[in-house]
């Protein structure tokens, strides 16, 4: 494998010194880019795009051609795992993801496919290998998965949800069934992420998008515990380098101390958490990733720059910070505003890493 030319992102995740704060953006490949929309149209559908290694590689590279990001992220989706388990994923225009089947009973659970990611999600591994080769060491490649709880919300609800009524009813009323589903998901996710590392992923992110919908005790029981189980089963190294894991629980700001103890090297925080306080609470233990409000990208370039400055100053001096948004970029953002965002991090952050 070619030598890594820019390892700022991996170094910051290990809290090793860097020349400036590294940056990437959740959902950096996507609908805010006209070139993404063109490639998606060429592919036919979003799922066809995910399943075509050349095109998935193309859209992974698109944001890197425009912006000097310090990491690339595999183009795929968290819902490929439930799809492989047999639920039948589809997207309806403007309505978000849906499944043909749901999991609400013992019989539904017993009816799921047992999967081996290497084979049953082989198209994802092909994309990882294709992207690694195309990157040629330019920046590291992030692999990812949904957390077991977040995947379970889609599998039980049959798609997106506002109140999570069905999945929470299952957790509170049939906890044994819920724990069986979460155990199966944790083991599938561990297998899936391990296969991504073997295929070439150099860091991993677990998207726990809906962990924040739970109570404090429910979060530990149904989400965090299973992310811990995933992390315990992952390879610690690849190509002689550690493979750091980032856990991102949206809405997890109240629970930083327990999250920091789950075995991950870094904790992603959304914009509702003060990054100075987050550093005080857990910065001695893990790296932090985040946390500009994605909607700030709708403001002027000058306002965006000011916000970047505020966040850099709040984190303060030294390594252990990966700049990012506090959640994925919104489709309607002007790509030129992303330029202002990335340039501001590049230009304003070196002063926090000198001396
Ligand atoms: O970060 C990246 O650039 C990598 C690609 C990526 C996608 N989805 C591409 C995508 C990643 C990391 C994801 C993760 C994902 N998918 C999450 C967790 C992250 C988060 O935002 O909290 C979730 C909850 C999903 C499920 C999902 N997939 C949703 C809710 C949607 C949006 C549906 C819609 O129509 O608005 C998707 C589709 C999806 N995944 C798109 C992209 C670029 C848009 C598809 C399109 O082109 O229409």
CSV table of C-alpha atoms and ligand atoms in Angstrom, one decimal:
chain,number,residue,atom,x,y,z
A,1,UNK,CA,0.0,0.0,0.0
A,2,UNK,CA,1.2,3.5,-0.8
A,3,UNK,CA,2.6,5.6,2.0
A,4,UNK,CA,0.2,8.1,3.7
A,5,UNK,CA,1.1,11.6,2.7
A,6,UNK,CA,-1.2,13.4,5.2
A,7,UNK,CA,-1.7,11.8,8.6
A,8,UNK,CA,-2.9,14.8,10.5
A,9,UNK,CA,-6.3,13.3,11.0
A,10,UNK,CA,-4.9,10.0,12.4
A,11,UNK,CA,-2.4,11.9,14.6
A,12,UNK,CA,-5.1,14.1,16.1
A,13,UNK,CA,-7.3,11.1,16.9
A,14,UNK,CA,-4.3,9.7,18.9
A,15,UNK,CA,-3.9,13.2,20.5
A,16,UNK,CA,-0.4,13.4,18.9
A,17,UNK,CA,1.0,16.8,17.9
A,18,UNK,CA,-0.1,18.3,14.5
A,19,UNK,CA,0.7,21.4,12.5
A,20,UNK,CA,-2.9,22.5,12.3
A,21,UNK,CA,-6.4,21.1,13.2
A,22,UNK,CA,-7.5,18.5,10.7
A,23,UNK,CA,-10.9,18.7,9.1
A,24,UNK,CA,-13.5,16.6,7.3
A,25,UNK,CA,-17.2,16.9,7.0
A,26,UNK,CA,-19.9,14.4,7.8
A,27,UNK,CA,-21.8,13.7,4.6
A,28,UNK,CA,-19.1,15.5,2.7
A,29,UNK,CA,-20.1,13.6,-0.5
A,30,UNK,CA,-23.7,14.4,-1.3
A,31,UNK,CA,-26.5,16.4,-2.7
A,32,UNK,CA,-25.1,19.9,-2.0
A,33,UNK,CA,-22.6,19.2,-4.8
A,34,UNK,CA,-23.8,19.4,-8.4
A,35,UNK,CA,-21.2,16.8,-9.5
A,36,UNK,CA,-22.7,14.4,-7.0
A,37,UNK,CA,-26.2,14.9,-8.4
A,38,UNK,CA,-24.9,14.2,-11.9
A,39,UNK,CA,-23.1,11.0,-10.9
A,40,UNK,CA,-26.2,9.8,-8.9
A,41,UNK,CA,-28.3,10.4,-12.0
A,42,UNK,CA,-25.8,8.4,-14.1
A,43,UNK,CA,-26.0,5.5,-11.5
A,44,UNK,CA,-29.8,5.5,-11.7
A,45,UNK,CA,-30.6,5.3,-8.0
A,46,UNK,CA,-28.8,6.0,-4.7
A,47,UNK,CA,-28.5,2.2,-4.0
A,48,UNK,CA,-27.1,1.5,-7.5
A,49,UNK,CA,-24.5,4.3,-6.7
A,50,UNK,CA,-23.5,2.5,-3.5
A,51,UNK,CA,-23.2,-0.8,-5.3
A,52,UNK,CA,-21.0,0.4,-8.1
A,53,UNK,CA,-17.4,0.6,-6.8
A,54,UNK,CA,-16.2,3.0,-9.6
A,55,UNK,CA,-19.0,5.4,-9.1
A,56,UNK,CA,-18.9,5.2,-5.3
A,57,UNK,CA,-15.2,6.0,-5.6
A,58,UNK,CA,-15.9,8.9,-7.9
A,59,UNK,CA,-18.3,10.5,-5.4
A,60,UNK,CA,-16.0,9.9,-2.5
A,61,UNK,CA,-13.3,11.8,-4.4
A,62,UNK,CA,-15.5,14.7,-5.5
A,63,UNK,CA,-15.3,16.8,-2.2
A,64,UNK,CA,-11.5,16.2,-2.1
A,65,UNK,CA,-11.1,17.8,-5.5
A,66,UNK,CA,-12.8,20.9,-4.3
A,67,UNK,CA,-11.6,21.2,-0.7
A,68,UNK,CA,-8.3,20.3,1.0
A,69,UNK,CA,-10.0,17.8,3.5
A,70,UNK,CA,-7.8,15.8,5.7
A,71,UNK,CA,-9.8,12.6,5.4
A,72,UNK,CA,-12.0,10.8,2.9
A,73,UNK,CA,-15.1,8.8,4.0
A,74,UNK,CA,-16.3,5.7,2.2
A,75,UNK,CA,-19.4,6.5,0.1
A,76,UNK,CA,-22.1,4.1,1.3
A,77,UNK,CA,-25.0,4.1,3.8
A,78,UNK,CA,-25.6,2.8,7.3
A,79,UNK,CA,-28.7,0.9,6.0
A,80,UNK,CA,-26.7,-1.5,3.9
A,81,UNK,CA,-26.5,-3.8,6.9
A,82,UNK,CA,-30.2,-4.2,7.5
A,83,UNK,CA,-30.6,-4.6,3.7
A,84,UNK,CA,-28.2,-7.5,3.8
A,85,UNK,CA,-30.0,-9.0,6.8
A,86,UNK,CA,-33.0,-9.3,4.4
A,87,UNK,CA,-35.2,-6.3,5.1
A,88,UNK,CA,-35.2,-4.9,1.5
A,89,UNK,CA,-34.1,-1.3,1.6
A,90,UNK,CA,-35.6,1.2,-0.8
A,91,UNK,CA,-35.8,5.0,-1.1
A,92,UNK,CA,-38.9,6.9,-2.1
A,93,UNK,CA,-38.2,10.3,-3.6
A,94,UNK,CA,-38.4,12.9,-0.8
A,95,UNK,CA,-39.5,10.4,1.9
A,96,UNK,CA,-36.2,9.0,3.1
A,97,UNK,CA,-35.3,5.3,3.5
A,98,UNK,CA,-37.8,2.5,3.9
A,99,UNK,CA,-37.8,-1.3,4.4
A,100,UNK,CA,-40.2,-3.8,2.9
A,101,UNK,CA,-40.1,-5.8,6.1
A,102,UNK,CA,-39.8,-4.9,9.8
A,103,UNK,CA,-38.5,-6.7,12.9
A,104,UNK,CA,-41.1,-6.7,15.7
A,105,UNK,CA,-41.4,-10.3,16.8
A,106,UNK,CA,-39.3,-13.4,17.6
A,107,UNK,CA,-40.4,-14.8,14.2
A,108,UNK,CA,-39.2,-11.7,12.4
A,109,UNK,CA,-35.8,-12.0,14.2
A,110,UNK,CA,-35.5,-15.7,13.4
A,111,UNK,CA,-36.3,-14.8,9.7
A,112,UNK,CA,-33.2,-12.6,9.3
A,113,UNK,CA,-30.3,-13.8,7.1
A,114,UNK,CA,-27.1,-14.6,8.9
A,115,UNK,CA,-24.5,-12.6,7.1
A,116,UNK,CA,-20.8,-12.6,6.4
A,117,UNK,CA,-19.9,-9.0,5.5
A,118,UNK,CA,-17.0,-10.1,3.2
A,119,UNK,CA,-19.5,-11.9,0.9
A,120,UNK,CA,-22.9,-10.4,1.6
A,121,UNK,CA,-21.6,-6.8,1.6
A,122,UNK,CA,-18.8,-7.5,-0.8
A,123,UNK,CA,-19.8,-4.5,-2.9
A,124,UNK,CA,-18.8,-2.2,0.1
A,125,UNK,CA,-15.4,-3.9,0.4
A,126,UNK,CA,-14.9,-3.5,-3.4
A,127,UNK,CA,-15.7,0.3,-3.0
A,128,UNK,CA,-13.2,0.5,0.0
A,129,UNK,CA,-10.4,-1.2,-2.1
A,130,UNK,CA,-11.1,1.0,-5.1
A,131,UNK,CA,-11.1,4.2,-3.1
A,132,UNK,CA,-7.9,3.3,-1.2
A,133,UNK,CA,-6.2,2.7,-4.5
A,134,UNK,CA,-7.5,5.9,-6.0
A,135,UNK,CA,-6.5,7.9,-2.9
A,136,UNK,CA,-2.9,6.7,-3.3
A,137,UNK,CA,-2.0,7.9,0.2
A,138,UNK,CA,-3.3,11.4,-0.2
A,139,UNK,CA,-5.4,11.3,3.0
A,140,UNK,CA,-6.7,8.4,5.2
A,141,UNK,CA,-10.0,6.6,4.4
A,142,UNK,CA,-12.7,6.4,7.1
A,143,UNK,CA,-15.0,3.4,7.1
A,144,UNK,CA,-18.2,3.5,9.0
A,145,UNK,CA,-21.4,1.8,10.3
A,146,UNK,CA,-24.5,2.7,12.1
A,147,UNK,CA,-24.6,1.8,15.8
A,148,UNK,CA,-26.6,-1.3,16.7
A,149,UNK,CA,-29.3,0.9,18.3
A,150,UNK,CA,-29.6,3.3,15.4
A,151,UNK,CA,-29.9,0.4,12.9
A,152,UNK,CA,-32.5,-1.2,15.2
A,153,UNK,CA,-34.6,2.0,15.1
A,154,UNK,CA,-34.9,1.7,11.3
A,155,UNK,CA,-35.4,-2.0,11.3
A,156,UNK,CA,-38.2,-1.9,13.9
A,157,UNK,CA,-39.9,1.3,12.6
A,158,UNK,CA,-39.5,0.2,8.9
A,159,UNK,CA,-37.9,3.6,8.1
A,160,UNK,CA,-37.3,7.0,9.6
A,161,UNK,CA,-39.4,8.0,12.7
A,162,UNK,CA,-40.2,11.0,14.7
A,163,UNK,CA,-41.1,9.5,18.1
A,164,UNK,CA,-39.5,6.0,17.9
A,165,UNK,CA,-42.8,4.5,19.3
A,166,UNK,CA,-42.3,1.0,18.0
A,167,UNK,CA,-38.7,0.5,18.8
A,168,UNK,CA,-39.0,2.0,22.3
A,169,UNK,CA,-42.1,-0.1,23.0
A,170,UNK,CA,-40.0,-3.1,22.1
A,171,UNK,CA,-37.1,-2.0,24.3
A,172,UNK,CA,-39.4,-1.3,27.3
A,173,UNK,CA,-42.0,-4.1,26.9
A,174,UNK,CA,-39.9,-6.9,25.3
A,175,UNK,CA,-36.4,-6.2,26.5
A,176,UNK,CA,-35.2,-9.7,25.9
A,177,UNK,CA,-36.2,-9.6,22.2
A,178,UNK,CA,-34.6,-6.1,21.9
A,179,UNK,CA,-31.3,-7.4,23.5
A,180,UNK,CA,-31.3,-10.4,21.1
A,181,UNK,CA,-31.7,-8.0,18.1
A,182,UNK,CA,-29.0,-5.7,19.4
A,183,UNK,CA,-26.6,-8.6,20.0
A,184,UNK,CA,-27.1,-9.8,16.5
A,185,UNK,CA,-26.6,-6.3,15.2
A,186,UNK,CA,-23.4,-5.7,17.3
A,187,UNK,CA,-21.9,-8.9,16.0
A,188,UNK,CA,-22.9,-8.1,12.4
A,189,UNK,CA,-21.5,-4.5,12.7
A,190,UNK,CA,-18.2,-5.8,14.2
A,191,UNK,CA,-17.8,-8.2,11.3
A,192,UNK,CA,-18.7,-5.5,8.8
A,193,UNK,CA,-16.3,-2.9,10.2
A,194,UNK,CA,-13.5,-5.5,10.5
A,195,UNK,CA,-14.0,-6.4,6.9
A,196,UNK,CA,-13.7,-2.7,6.0
A,197,UNK,CA,-10.4,-2.5,7.8
A,198,UNK,CA,-9.1,-5.6,6.0
A,199,UNK,CA,-10.2,-3.9,2.7
A,200,UNK,CA,-8.3,-0.7,3.6
A,201,UNK,CA,-10.2,1.5,6.0
A,202,UNK,CA,-7.8,3.4,8.2
A,203,UNK,CA,-10.2,4.8,10.8
A,204,UNK,CA,-13.8,4.0,11.7
A,205,UNK,CA,-16.8,6.0,12.7
A,206,UNK,CA,-19.9,4.6,14.4
A,207,UNK,CA,-22.9,6.8,13.7
A,208,UNK,CA,-25.2,6.6,16.7
A,209,UNK,CA,-27.6,9.1,15.2
A,210,UNK,CA,-30.6,8.1,17.4
A,211,UNK,CA,-28.8,7.2,20.7
A,212,UNK,CA,-29.9,10.6,22.0
A,213,UNK,CA,-33.5,9.7,21.8
A,214,UNK,CA,-33.1,7.4,24.8
A,215,UNK,CA,-33.2,8.1,28.6
A,216,UNK,CA,-29.8,8.2,30.4
A,217,UNK,CA,-30.2,4.7,31.7
A,218,UNK,CA,-31.7,3.5,28.4
A,219,UNK,CA,-28.8,4.9,26.5
A,220,UNK,CA,-26.3,2.8,28.5
A,221,UNK,CA,-28.5,-0.3,28.3
A,222,UNK,CA,-29.5,-0.2,24.6
A,223,UNK,CA,-26.9,1.9,22.8
A,224,UNK,CA,-23.6,2.4,24.5
A,225,UNK,CA,-23.3,-1.2,25.7
A,226,UNK,CA,-23.5,-2.5,22.2
A,227,UNK,CA,-21.1,0.0,20.7
A,228,UNK,CA,-18.7,-1.2,23.4
A,229,UNK,CA,-19.3,-4.8,22.2
A,230,UNK,CA,-18.6,-3.7,18.6
A,231,UNK,CA,-15.3,-1.9,19.5
A,232,UNK,CA,-14.0,-4.9,21.6
A,233,UNK,CA,-14.2,-7.1,18.5
A,234,UNK,CA,-12.4,-4.7,16.1
A,235,UNK,CA,-8.8,-5.1,14.9
A,236,UNK,CA,-6.7,-2.6,16.7
A,237,UNK,CA,-4.1,-2.1,13.9
A,238,UNK,CA,-3.7,-2.3,10.2
A,239,UNK,CA,-0.5,-1.8,8.2
A,240,UNK,CA,1.3,-1.3,11.5
A,241,UNK,CA,-0.8,1.7,12.5
A,242,UNK,CA,-3.6,1.9,15.1
A,243,UNK,CA,-7.1,2.0,13.6
A,244,UNK,CA,-8.9,4.7,15.7
A,245,UNK,CA,-12.6,4.6,16.3
A,246,UNK,CA,-14.8,7.6,16.6
A,247,UNK,CA,-18.2,7.3,18.3
A,248,UNK,CA,-20.8,10.0,17.4
A,249,UNK,CA,-23.9,10.0,19.5
A,250,UNK,CA,-26.1,12.8,18.3
A,251,UNK,CA,-27.6,14.4,21.4
A,252,UNK,CA,-25.1,12.6,23.6
A,253,UNK,CA,-23.6,15.7,25.3
A,254,UNK,CA,-25.0,14.9,28.7
A,255,UNK,CA,-23.3,11.5,28.8
A,256,UNK,CA,-19.8,12.4,27.7
A,257,UNK,CA,-18.0,10.6,30.6
A,258,UNK,CA,-19.7,7.3,30.0
A,259,UNK,CA,-19.2,7.6,26.2
A,260,UNK,CA,-15.5,8.3,26.7
A,261,UNK,CA,-15.2,5.0,28.6
A,262,UNK,CA,-16.5,2.9,25.7
A,263,UNK,CA,-13.2,2.1,24.2
A,264,UNK,CA,-13.3,4.6,21.3
A,265,UNK,CA,-10.3,6.9,20.7
A,266,UNK,CA,-12.5,9.8,19.8
A,267,UNK,CA,-16.0,11.2,20.6
A,268,UNK,CA,-18.0,13.2,18.1
A,269,UNK,CA,-20.1,16.0,19.6
A,270,UNK,CA,-23.0,17.8,18.1
A,271,UNK,CA,-23.4,21.6,18.1
A,272,UNK,CA,-25.5,21.7,21.3
A,273,UNK,CA,-22.4,20.9,23.4
A,274,UNK,CA,-19.9,23.5,24.3
A,275,UNK,CA,-16.5,22.1,23.1
A,276,UNK,CA,-14.5,23.9,25.8
A,277,UNK,CA,-16.6,22.1,28.5
A,278,UNK,CA,-16.4,18.8,26.6
A,279,UNK,CA,-12.6,19.1,26.6
A,280,UNK,CA,-12.6,19.8,30.3
A,281,UNK,CA,-14.8,16.8,30.9
A,282,UNK,CA,-13.2,14.1,28.7
A,283,UNK,CA,-10.3,15.7,26.7
A,284,UNK,CA,-7.7,14.0,28.9
A,285,UNK,CA,-9.1,10.6,27.8
A,286,UNK,CA,-10.2,10.9,24.2
A,287,UNK,CA,-10.0,13.1,21.1
A,288,UNK,CA,-13.0,15.3,20.2
A,289,UNK,CA,-14.6,15.7,16.8
A,290,UNK,CA,-17.0,18.5,15.9
A,291,UNK,CA,-18.9,20.7,16.2
A,292,UNK,CA,-20.1,23.6,14.1
A,293,UNK,CA,-23.9,23.8,13.6
A,294,UNK,CA,-24.4,22.5,10.0
A,295,UNK,CA,-26.9,25.4,9.5
A,296,UNK,CA,-24.1,27.9,10.0
A,297,UNK,CA,-23.1,27.1,6.4
A,298,UNK,CA,-26.2,29.0,5.4
A,299,UNK,CA,-24.7,32.2,6.9
A,300,UNK,CA,-22.2,34.5,5.1
A,301,UNK,CA,-18.5,33.4,4.6
A,302,UNK,CA,-17.5,36.1,7.2
A,303,UNK,CA,-19.9,34.7,9.8
A,304,UNK,CA,-18.7,31.1,9.1
A,305,UNK,CA,-15.1,32.2,9.6
A,306,UNK,CA,-16.0,33.9,12.9
A,307,UNK,CA,-17.7,30.7,14.1
A,308,UNK,CA,-14.7,28.6,13.2
A,309,UNK,CA,-12.6,31.1,15.1
A,310,UNK,CA,-14.9,30.8,18.2
A,311,UNK,CA,-14.8,27.0,18.1
A,312,UNK,CA,-11.0,26.8,17.7
A,313,UNK,CA,-10.5,29.2,20.6
A,314,UNK,CA,-13.0,27.3,22.8
A,315,UNK,CA,-11.1,24.0,22.2
A,316,UNK,CA,-7.8,25.9,22.8
A,317,UNK,CA,-4.2,25.0,22.3
A,318,UNK,CA,-2.9,21.6,21.4
A,319,UNK,CA,-3.9,18.4,19.6
A,320,UNK,CA,-6.9,16.1,20.1
A,321,UNK,CA,-9.4,18.0,18.0
A,322,UNK,CA,-10.7,17.0,14.6
A,323,UNK,CA,-12.8,19.8,13.1
A,324,UNK,CA,-16.2,18.8,11.7
A,325,UNK,CA,-19.8,19.8,11.6
A,326,UNK,CA,-22.0,18.8,14.5
A,327,UNK,CA,-24.0,16.6,12.1
A,328,UNK,CA,-24.1,15.9,8.4
A,329,UNK,CA,-24.1,18.8,5.9
A,330,UNK,CA,-27.5,19.9,4.7
A,331,UNK,CA,-28.4,19.4,1.0
A,332,UNK,CA,-29.2,23.1,0.2
A,333,UNK,CA,-25.8,24.5,1.2
A,334,UNK,CA,-23.8,26.6,-1.3
A,335,UNK,CA,-20.5,24.7,-2.1
A,336,UNK,CA,-18.6,28.1,-1.9
A,337,UNK,CA,-19.6,28.4,1.8
A,338,UNK,CA,-17.9,25.1,2.4
A,339,UNK,CA,-14.7,26.6,0.8
A,340,UNK,CA,-14.9,29.4,3.4
A,341,UNK,CA,-15.4,26.9,6.2
A,342,UNK,CA,-12.5,24.7,5.3
A,343,UNK,CA,-10.2,27.6,4.5
A,344,UNK,CA,-11.0,29.2,7.9
A,345,UNK,CA,-9.9,26.0,9.7
A,346,UNK,CA,-6.7,25.8,7.6
A,347,UNK,CA,-5.8,29.4,8.2
A,348,UNK,CA,-6.8,30.0,11.8
A,349,UNK,CA,-5.8,26.8,13.4
A,350,UNK,CA,-2.0,26.7,13.1
A,351,UNK,CA,-1.6,29.2,15.9
A,352,UNK,CA,-3.1,26.7,18.4
A,353,UNK,CA,-0.4,24.1,17.5
A,354,UNK,CA,2.8,26.2,17.8
A,355,UNK,CA,5.4,26.0,20.5
B,1,LIG,O1,-20.4,11.1,5.1
B,1,LIG,C1,-20.4,10.8,3.9
B,1,LIG,O2,-20.2,11.6,2.9
B,1,LIG,C2,-20.5,9.3,3.5
B,1,LIG,C3,-21.8,8.9,3.1
B,1,LIG,C4,-23.0,8.7,4.0
B,1,LIG,C5,-24.3,8.6,3.5
B,1,LIG,N1,-25.1,8.3,4.5
B,1,LIG,C6,-24.7,8.9,2.1
B,1,LIG,C7,-26.1,9.2,1.8
B,1,LIG,C8,-23.0,8.4,5.4
B,1,LIG,C9,-21.9,8.3,6.4
B,1,LIG,C10,-24.4,8.1,5.7
B,1,LIG,C11,-24.8,7.7,7.0
B,1,LIG,C12,-26.3,7.7,7.3
B,1,LIG,N2,-27.3,7.2,6.5
B,1,LIG,C13,-26.8,8.0,8.6
B,1,LIG,C14,-26.0,8.4,9.8
B,1,LIG,C15,-25.5,9.7,9.7
B,1,LIG,C16,-26.4,10.8,10.1
B,1,LIG,O3,-26.6,11.7,9.2
B,1,LIG,O4,-26.8,10.8,11.2
B,1,LIG,C17,-28.2,7.8,8.5
B,1,LIG,C18,-29.2,8.0,9.6
B,1,LIG,C19,-28.5,7.3,7.2
B,1,LIG,C20,-29.8,6.9,6.7
B,1,LIG,C21,-30.2,7.7,5.5
B,1,LIG,N3,-29.6,7.5,4.3
B,1,LIG,C22,-31.0,8.8,5.5
B,1,LIG,C23,-31.8,9.4,6.6
B,1,LIG,C24,-30.9,9.3,4.1
B,1,LIG,C25,-31.6,10.6,3.6
B,1,LIG,C26,-32.8,10.3,2.8
B,1,LIG,C27,-33.3,11.5,2.1
B,1,LIG,O5,-33.8,11.3,1.0
B,1,LIG,O6,-33.1,12.6,2.6
B,1,LIG,C28,-30.1,8.5,3.4
B,1,LIG,C29,-29.7,8.6,2.0
B,1,LIG,C30,-28.3,9.1,1.8
B,1,LIG,N4,-27.2,8.6,2.3
B,1,LIG,C31,-27.9,10.1,0.8
B,1,LIG,C32,-26.5,10.2,0.9
B,1,LIG,C33,-25.6,11.0,0.1
B,1,LIG,C34,-28.9,10.9,0.0
B,1,LIG,C35,-29.3,10.0,-1.2
B,1,LIG,C36,-29.6,10.7,-2.4
B,1,LIG,O7,-28.7,10.9,-3.2
B,1,LIG,O8,-30.8,11.1,-2.6
